[in-house]
Short mmCIF file of C-alpha atoms and ligand atoms in Angstrom, two decimals:
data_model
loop_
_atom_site.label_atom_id
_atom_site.label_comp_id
_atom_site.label_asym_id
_atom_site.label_seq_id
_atom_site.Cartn_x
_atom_site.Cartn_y
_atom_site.Cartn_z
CA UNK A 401 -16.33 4.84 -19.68
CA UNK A 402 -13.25 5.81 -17.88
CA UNK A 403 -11.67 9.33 -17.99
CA UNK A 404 -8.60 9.15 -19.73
CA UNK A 405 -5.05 9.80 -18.12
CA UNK A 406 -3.31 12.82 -19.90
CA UNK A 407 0.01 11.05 -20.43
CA UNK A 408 0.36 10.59 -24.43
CA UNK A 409 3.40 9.23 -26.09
CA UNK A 410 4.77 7.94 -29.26
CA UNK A 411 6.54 4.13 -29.31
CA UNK A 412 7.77 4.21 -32.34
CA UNK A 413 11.81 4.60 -33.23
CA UNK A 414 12.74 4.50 -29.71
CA UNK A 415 15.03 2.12 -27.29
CA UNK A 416 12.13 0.24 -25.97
CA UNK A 417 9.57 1.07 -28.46
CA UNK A 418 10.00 -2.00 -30.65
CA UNK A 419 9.13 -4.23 -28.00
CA UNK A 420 5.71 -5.49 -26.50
CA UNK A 421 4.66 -4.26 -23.20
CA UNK A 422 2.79 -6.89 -20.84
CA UNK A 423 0.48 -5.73 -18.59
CA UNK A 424 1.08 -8.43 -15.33
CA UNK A 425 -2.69 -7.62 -13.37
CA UNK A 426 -5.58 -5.97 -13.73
CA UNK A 427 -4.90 -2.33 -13.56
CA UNK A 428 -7.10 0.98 -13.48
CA UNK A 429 -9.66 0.74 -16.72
CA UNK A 430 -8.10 4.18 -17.57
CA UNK A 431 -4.33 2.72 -17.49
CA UNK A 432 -5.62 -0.09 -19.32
CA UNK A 433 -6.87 1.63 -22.07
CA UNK A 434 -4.11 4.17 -22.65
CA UNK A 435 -1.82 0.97 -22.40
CA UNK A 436 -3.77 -0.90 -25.56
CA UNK A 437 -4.08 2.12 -27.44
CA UNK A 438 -0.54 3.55 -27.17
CA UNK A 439 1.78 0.00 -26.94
CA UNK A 440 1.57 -3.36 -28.22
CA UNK A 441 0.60 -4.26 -25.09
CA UNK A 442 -0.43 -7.91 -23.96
CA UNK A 443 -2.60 -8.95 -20.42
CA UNK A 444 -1.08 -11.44 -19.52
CA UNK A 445 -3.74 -12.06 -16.80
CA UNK A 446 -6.46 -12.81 -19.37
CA UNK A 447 -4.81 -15.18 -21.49
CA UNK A 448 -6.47 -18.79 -21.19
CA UNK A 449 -2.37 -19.87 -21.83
CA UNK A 450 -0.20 -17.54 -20.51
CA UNK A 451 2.93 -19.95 -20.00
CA UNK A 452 2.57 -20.74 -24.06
CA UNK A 453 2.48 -17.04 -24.45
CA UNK A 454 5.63 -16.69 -22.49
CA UNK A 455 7.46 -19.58 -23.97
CA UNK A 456 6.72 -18.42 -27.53
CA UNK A 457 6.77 -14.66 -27.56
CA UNK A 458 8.60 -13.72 -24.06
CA UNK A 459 11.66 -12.82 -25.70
CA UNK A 460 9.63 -9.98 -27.47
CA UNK A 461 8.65 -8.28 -24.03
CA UNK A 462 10.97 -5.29 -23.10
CA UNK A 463 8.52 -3.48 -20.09
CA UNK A 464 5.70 -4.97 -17.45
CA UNK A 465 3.22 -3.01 -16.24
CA UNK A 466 1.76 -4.68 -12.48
CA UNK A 467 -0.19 -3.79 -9.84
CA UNK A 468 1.70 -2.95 -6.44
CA UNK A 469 -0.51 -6.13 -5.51
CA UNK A 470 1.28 -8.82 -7.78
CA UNK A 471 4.27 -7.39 -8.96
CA UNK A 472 6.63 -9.87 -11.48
CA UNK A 473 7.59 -13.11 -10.00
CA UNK A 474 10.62 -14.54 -10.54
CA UNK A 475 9.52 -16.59 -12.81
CA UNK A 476 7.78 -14.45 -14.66
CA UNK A 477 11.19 -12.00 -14.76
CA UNK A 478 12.80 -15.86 -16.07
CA UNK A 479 10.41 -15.71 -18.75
CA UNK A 480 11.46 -12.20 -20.57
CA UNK A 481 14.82 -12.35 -21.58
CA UNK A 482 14.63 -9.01 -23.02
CA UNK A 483 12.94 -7.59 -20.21
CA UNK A 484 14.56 -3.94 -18.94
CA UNK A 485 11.35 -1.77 -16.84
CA UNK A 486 8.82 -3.33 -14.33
CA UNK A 487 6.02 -0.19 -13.83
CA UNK A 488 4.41 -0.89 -11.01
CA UNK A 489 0.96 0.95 -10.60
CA UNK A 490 1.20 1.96 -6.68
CA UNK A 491 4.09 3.00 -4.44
CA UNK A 492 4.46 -0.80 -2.89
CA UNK A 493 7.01 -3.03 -4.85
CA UNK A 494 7.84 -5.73 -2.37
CA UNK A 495 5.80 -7.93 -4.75
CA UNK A 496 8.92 -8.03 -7.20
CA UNK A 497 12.37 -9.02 -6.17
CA UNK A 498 14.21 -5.70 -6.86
CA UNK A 499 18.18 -6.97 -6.29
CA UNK A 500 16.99 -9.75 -8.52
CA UNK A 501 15.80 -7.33 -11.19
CA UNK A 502 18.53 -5.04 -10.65
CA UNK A 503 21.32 -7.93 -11.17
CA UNK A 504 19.63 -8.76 -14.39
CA UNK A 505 19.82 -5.13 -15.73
CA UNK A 506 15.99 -4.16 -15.22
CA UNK A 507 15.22 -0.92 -13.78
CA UNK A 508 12.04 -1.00 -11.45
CA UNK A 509 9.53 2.36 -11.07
CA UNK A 510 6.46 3.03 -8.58
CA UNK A 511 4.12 5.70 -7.97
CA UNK A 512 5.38 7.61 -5.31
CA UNK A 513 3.70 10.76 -3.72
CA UNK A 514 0.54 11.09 -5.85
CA UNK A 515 -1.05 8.74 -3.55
CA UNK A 516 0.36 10.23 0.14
CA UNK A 517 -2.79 12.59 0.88
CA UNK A 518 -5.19 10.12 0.19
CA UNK A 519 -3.56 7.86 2.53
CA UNK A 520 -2.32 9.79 4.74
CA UNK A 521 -6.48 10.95 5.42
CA UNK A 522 -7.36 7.42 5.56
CA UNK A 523 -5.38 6.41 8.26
CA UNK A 524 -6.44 9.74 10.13
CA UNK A 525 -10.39 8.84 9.44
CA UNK A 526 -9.66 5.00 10.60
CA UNK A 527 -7.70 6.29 13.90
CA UNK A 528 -10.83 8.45 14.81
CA UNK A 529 -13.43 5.74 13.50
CA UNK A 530 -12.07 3.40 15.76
CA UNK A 531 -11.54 5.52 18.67
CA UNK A 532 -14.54 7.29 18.63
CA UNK A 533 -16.27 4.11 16.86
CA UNK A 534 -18.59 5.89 14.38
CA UNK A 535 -18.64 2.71 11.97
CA UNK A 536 -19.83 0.62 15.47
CA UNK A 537 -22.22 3.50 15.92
CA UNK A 538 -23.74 3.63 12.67
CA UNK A 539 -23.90 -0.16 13.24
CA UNK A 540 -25.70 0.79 16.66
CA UNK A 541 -28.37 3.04 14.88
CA UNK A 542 -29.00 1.38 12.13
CA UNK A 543 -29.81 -1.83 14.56
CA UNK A 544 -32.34 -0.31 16.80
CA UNK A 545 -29.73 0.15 19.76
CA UNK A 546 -30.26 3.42 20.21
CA UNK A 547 -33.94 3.45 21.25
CA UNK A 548 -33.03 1.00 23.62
CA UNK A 549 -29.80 3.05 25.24
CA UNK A 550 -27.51 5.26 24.70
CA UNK A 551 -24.50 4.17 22.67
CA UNK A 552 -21.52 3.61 25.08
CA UNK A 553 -18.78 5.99 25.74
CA UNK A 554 -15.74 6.12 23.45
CA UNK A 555 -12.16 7.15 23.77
CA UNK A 556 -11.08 10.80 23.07
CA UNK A 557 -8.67 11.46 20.24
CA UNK A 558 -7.45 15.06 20.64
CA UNK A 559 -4.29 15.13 23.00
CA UNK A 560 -3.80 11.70 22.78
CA UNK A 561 -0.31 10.04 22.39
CA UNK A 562 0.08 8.62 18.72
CA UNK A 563 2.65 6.49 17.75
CA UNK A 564 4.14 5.98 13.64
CA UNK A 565 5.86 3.44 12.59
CA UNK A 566 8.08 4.04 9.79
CA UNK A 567 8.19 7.82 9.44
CA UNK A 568 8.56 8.23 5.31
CA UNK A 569 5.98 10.36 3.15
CA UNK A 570 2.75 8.69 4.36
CA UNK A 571 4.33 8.48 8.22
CA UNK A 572 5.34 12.42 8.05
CA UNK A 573 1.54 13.40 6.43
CA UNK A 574 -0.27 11.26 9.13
CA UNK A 575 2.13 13.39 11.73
CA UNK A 576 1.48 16.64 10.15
CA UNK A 577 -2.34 15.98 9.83
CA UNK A 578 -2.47 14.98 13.63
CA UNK A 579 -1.12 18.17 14.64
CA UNK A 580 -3.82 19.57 14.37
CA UNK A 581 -5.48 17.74 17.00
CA UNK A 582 -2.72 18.45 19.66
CA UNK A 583 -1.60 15.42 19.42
CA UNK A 584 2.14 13.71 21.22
CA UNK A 585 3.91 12.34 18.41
CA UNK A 586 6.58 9.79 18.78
CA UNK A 587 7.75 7.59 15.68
CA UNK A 588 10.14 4.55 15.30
CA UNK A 589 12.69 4.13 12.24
CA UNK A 590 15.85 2.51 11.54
CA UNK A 591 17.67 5.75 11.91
CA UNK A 592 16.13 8.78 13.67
CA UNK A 593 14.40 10.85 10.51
CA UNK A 594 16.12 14.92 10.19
CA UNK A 595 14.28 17.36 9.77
CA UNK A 596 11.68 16.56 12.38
CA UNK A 597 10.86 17.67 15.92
CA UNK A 598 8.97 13.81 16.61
CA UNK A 599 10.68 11.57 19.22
CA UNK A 600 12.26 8.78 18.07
CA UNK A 601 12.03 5.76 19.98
CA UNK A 602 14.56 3.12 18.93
CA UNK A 603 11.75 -0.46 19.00
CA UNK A 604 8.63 -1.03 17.88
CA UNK A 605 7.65 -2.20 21.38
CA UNK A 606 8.86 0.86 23.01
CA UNK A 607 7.04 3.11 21.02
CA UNK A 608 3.57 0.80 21.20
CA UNK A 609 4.43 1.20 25.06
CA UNK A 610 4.52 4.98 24.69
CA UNK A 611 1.75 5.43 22.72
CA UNK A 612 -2.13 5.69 23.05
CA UNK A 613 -2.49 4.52 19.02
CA UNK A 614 0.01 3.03 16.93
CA UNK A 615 -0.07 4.13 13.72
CA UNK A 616 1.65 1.40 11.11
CA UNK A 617 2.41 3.32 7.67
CA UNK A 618 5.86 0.94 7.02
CA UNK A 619 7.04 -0.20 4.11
CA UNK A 620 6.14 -4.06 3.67
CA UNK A 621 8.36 -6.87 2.64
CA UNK A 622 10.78 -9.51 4.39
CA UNK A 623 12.82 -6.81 6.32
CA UNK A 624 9.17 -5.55 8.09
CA UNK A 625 7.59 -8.67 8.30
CA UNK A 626 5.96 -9.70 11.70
CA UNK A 627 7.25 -6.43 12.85
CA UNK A 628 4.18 -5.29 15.18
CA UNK A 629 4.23 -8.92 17.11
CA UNK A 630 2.27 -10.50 19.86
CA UNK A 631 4.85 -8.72 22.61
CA UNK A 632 4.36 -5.49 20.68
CA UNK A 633 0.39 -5.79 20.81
CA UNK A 634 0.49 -6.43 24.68
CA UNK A 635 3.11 -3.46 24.91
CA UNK A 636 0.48 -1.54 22.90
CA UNK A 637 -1.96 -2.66 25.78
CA UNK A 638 -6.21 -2.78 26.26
CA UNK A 639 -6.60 0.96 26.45
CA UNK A 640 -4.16 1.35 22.98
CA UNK A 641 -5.41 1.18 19.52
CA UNK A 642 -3.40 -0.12 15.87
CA UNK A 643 -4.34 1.14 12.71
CA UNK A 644 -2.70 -0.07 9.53
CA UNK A 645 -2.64 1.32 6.75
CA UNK A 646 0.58 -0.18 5.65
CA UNK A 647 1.02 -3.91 4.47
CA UNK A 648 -0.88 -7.15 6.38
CA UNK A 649 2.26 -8.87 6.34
CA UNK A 650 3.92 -5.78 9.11
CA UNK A 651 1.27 -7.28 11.65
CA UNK A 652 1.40 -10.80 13.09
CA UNK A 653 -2.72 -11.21 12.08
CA UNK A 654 -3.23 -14.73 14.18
CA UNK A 655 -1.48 -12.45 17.14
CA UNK A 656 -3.70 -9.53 16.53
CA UNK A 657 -6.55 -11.71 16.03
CA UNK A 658 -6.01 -13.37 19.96
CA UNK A 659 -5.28 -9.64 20.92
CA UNK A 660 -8.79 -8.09 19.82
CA UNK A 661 -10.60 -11.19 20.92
CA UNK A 662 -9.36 -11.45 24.72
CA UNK A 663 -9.41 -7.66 25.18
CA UNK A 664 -5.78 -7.33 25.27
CA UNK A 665 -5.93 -4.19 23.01
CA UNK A 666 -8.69 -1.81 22.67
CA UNK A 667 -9.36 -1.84 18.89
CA UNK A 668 -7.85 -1.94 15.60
CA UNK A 669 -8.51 -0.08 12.31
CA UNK A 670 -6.71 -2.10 9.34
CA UNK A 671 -7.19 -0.96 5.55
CA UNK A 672 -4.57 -3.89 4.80
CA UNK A 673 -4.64 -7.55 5.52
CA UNK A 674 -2.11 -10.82 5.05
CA UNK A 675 -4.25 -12.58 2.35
CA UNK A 676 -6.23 -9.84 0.93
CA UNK A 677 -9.09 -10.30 0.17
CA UNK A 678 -9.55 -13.28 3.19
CA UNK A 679 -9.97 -11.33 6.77
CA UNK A 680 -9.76 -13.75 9.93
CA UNK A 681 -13.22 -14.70 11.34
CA UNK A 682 -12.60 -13.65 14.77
CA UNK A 683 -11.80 -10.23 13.33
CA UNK A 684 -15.22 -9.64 11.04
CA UNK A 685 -16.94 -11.16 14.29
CA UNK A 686 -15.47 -7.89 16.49
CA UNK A 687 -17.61 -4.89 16.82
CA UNK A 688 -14.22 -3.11 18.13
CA UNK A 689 -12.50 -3.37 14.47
CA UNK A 690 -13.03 -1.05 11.55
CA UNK A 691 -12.28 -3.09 8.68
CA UNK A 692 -11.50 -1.57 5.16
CA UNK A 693 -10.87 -3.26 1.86
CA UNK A 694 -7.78 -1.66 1.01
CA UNK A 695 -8.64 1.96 -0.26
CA UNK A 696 -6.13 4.18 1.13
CA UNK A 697 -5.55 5.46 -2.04
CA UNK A 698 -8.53 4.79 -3.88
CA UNK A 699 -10.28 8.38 -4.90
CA UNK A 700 -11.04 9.41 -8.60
CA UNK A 701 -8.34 11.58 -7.97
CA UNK A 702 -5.59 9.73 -6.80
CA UNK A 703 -5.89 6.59 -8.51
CA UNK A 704 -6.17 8.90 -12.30
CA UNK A 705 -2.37 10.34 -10.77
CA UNK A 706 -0.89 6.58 -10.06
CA UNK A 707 -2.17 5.87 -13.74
CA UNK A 708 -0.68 8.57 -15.00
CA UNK A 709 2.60 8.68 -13.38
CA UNK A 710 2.59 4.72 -14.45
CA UNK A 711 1.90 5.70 -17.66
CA UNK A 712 4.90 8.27 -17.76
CA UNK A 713 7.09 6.31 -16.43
CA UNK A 714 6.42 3.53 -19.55
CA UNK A 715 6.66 6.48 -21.62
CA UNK A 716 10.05 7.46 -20.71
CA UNK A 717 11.32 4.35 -20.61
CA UNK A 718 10.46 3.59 -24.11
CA UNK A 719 11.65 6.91 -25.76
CA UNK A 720 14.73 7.50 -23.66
CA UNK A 721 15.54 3.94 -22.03
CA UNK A 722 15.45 5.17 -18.36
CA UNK A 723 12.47 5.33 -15.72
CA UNK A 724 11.28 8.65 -14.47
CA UNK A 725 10.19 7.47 -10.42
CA UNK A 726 12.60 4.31 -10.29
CA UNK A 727 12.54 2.77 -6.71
CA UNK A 728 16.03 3.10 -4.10
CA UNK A 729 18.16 1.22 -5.77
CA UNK A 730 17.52 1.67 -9.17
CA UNK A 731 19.26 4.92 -11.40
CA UNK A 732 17.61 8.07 -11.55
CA UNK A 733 16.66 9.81 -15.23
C1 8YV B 1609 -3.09 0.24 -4.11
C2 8YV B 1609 -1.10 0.30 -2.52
O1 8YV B 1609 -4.16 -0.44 -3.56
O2 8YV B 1609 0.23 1.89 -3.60
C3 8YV B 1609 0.20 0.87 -2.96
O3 8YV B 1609 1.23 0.28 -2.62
O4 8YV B 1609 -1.14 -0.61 -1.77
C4 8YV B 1609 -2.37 0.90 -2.99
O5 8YV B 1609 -2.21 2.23 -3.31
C5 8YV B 1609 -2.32 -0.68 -4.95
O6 8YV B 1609 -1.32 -0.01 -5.62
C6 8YV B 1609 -3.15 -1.37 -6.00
O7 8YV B 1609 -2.37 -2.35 -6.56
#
């Protein structure tokens, strides 16, 4: 049995309360729960006829809950007339067409912060498993290398030159974390970031040029797209590293794929992937990848705070009509 979130609410006599919540994806167990037991809530997902569901009952649907993962479709946003909150369990929300949902009066939340530690240590742990390869060591024990010879020399992390790309929450806790190992930090961003003493470097492929590691912690979506390309992987060069910790769709995968194979970059740490949960052959075939199935933010403890800031944000949407973390874009409580 899951532990339950804390978030508790009525939906009764309220602006949204009437209406039906639809849960989009599979979600936490614990969200889940409190969803079915608090709303007239629908899952959508399990349905064996989810289009007859929509056509007959959509216009009863006033909030979706989804997974950063899936988001609403437009279609889907076609099929609720009434609709006016997408929650979306995770900070990511290029899944959903915000403008779209904004033009048609829907206000669109995610979980923001609760989950920046978590990832934040990930990417730190990948940078160092990949530079000091401790998952190809393990690998080495475990096989019977080591009685045969010592496990081959790695590459050093303190005082090394890290580069972030995209310096928001998770960009500025990666920096702060790798402080502590005496670390050069340069970042790139649209506009330099205040506030910070970290170079900015105007491109992508300057920075990878600049940098011994190139940390990607970017939003996803069409405007990042392709963003860490083929020229930025050979900027990045075979002594340089990439982790990614971000979205699969920032990285040109085919491109990093040719990279790691013909030794054109060093290694490559990636939590994230373009067609999760599919990872290119020529990448699970490379002992100089660390390969994670996307659980930046998956602890206990962070994944019970994204349920229960999802579950908050539902709740103050259907007692006082307005979301409580709504996405740029979208109007504050
Ligand atoms: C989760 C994420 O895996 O928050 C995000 O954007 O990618 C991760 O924290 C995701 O939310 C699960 O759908």
């Amino acid at each position: 049995m899951s532990t339950p979130l804390t978030a508790t609410t009525s939906a009764t006599g309220t602006p949204g309360g009437r209406g039906t919540v639809l849960q989009a994806s599979p979600l936490l167990p614990a969200l889940e729960e409190a969803l079915s037991e608090q709303y007239r809530t629908v899952r959508l997902h399990e349905l064996t006829d989810p289009d007859a569901h929509l056509r007959d009952h959509g216009d009863e649907v006033v909030a979706v809950v989804t997974s950063a993962r899936f988001g609403v479709s437009d279609a889907l946003m076609d099929a609720l007339p009434r609709l006016r909150a997408i929650v979306h369990f995770g900070v990511g929300y290029e899944t959903t067409d915000v403008v779209r949902a904004r033009a048609r009066g829907i206000d669109v939340s995610n979980t923001p912060d609760v989950l920046t530690d978590c990832v934040a240590d990930l990417a730190v742990g990948a940078l160092i498993d990949v530079m000091r390869r401790l998952s190809a060591a393990d690998r080495y024990v475990r096989g019977g290398g080591w009685a045969g010879a010592p496990f081959p020399l790695a590459s050093r992390v303190s005082g090394k030159r890290v580069g972030i790309l995209g310096l928001g929450r998770i960009g500025r806790a990666v920096a702060a974390r790798l402080e502590g190992f005496g670390t050069d930090i340069a970042y790139c961003s649209r506009v330099p970031v205040t506030g910070v003493t970290y170079r900015h470097v105007p491109t992508a492929r300057e920075l990878a040029e600049q940098c011994d590691a190139l940390v990607v912690t970017v939003a996803g979506g069409a405007d990042t797209r392709g963003l860490v390309s083929a020229e930025v992987l050979d900027a990045l060069g075979p002594q340089g590293y990439l982790v990614n910790v971000a979205r699969g769709s920032v990285v040109d995968e085919p491109a990093l794929a040719r990279a790691v194979t013909e030794g054109r970059i060093a290694g490559a740490a990636l939590d994230v992937f373009a067609d999760e949960p599919h990872v290119p052959r020529e990448l699970l075939e490379s002992d100089r990848v660390v390969l994670l199935p996307h659980i930046a933010s998956a602890t206990r403890e962070t994944r019970a705070a994204m349920g229960d800031l999802a579950l908050r944000n539902l709740r103050h949407f259907m007692t006082e009509g307005v979301l409580l973390t709504p996405v740029p874009g979208t109007p504050a409580p």
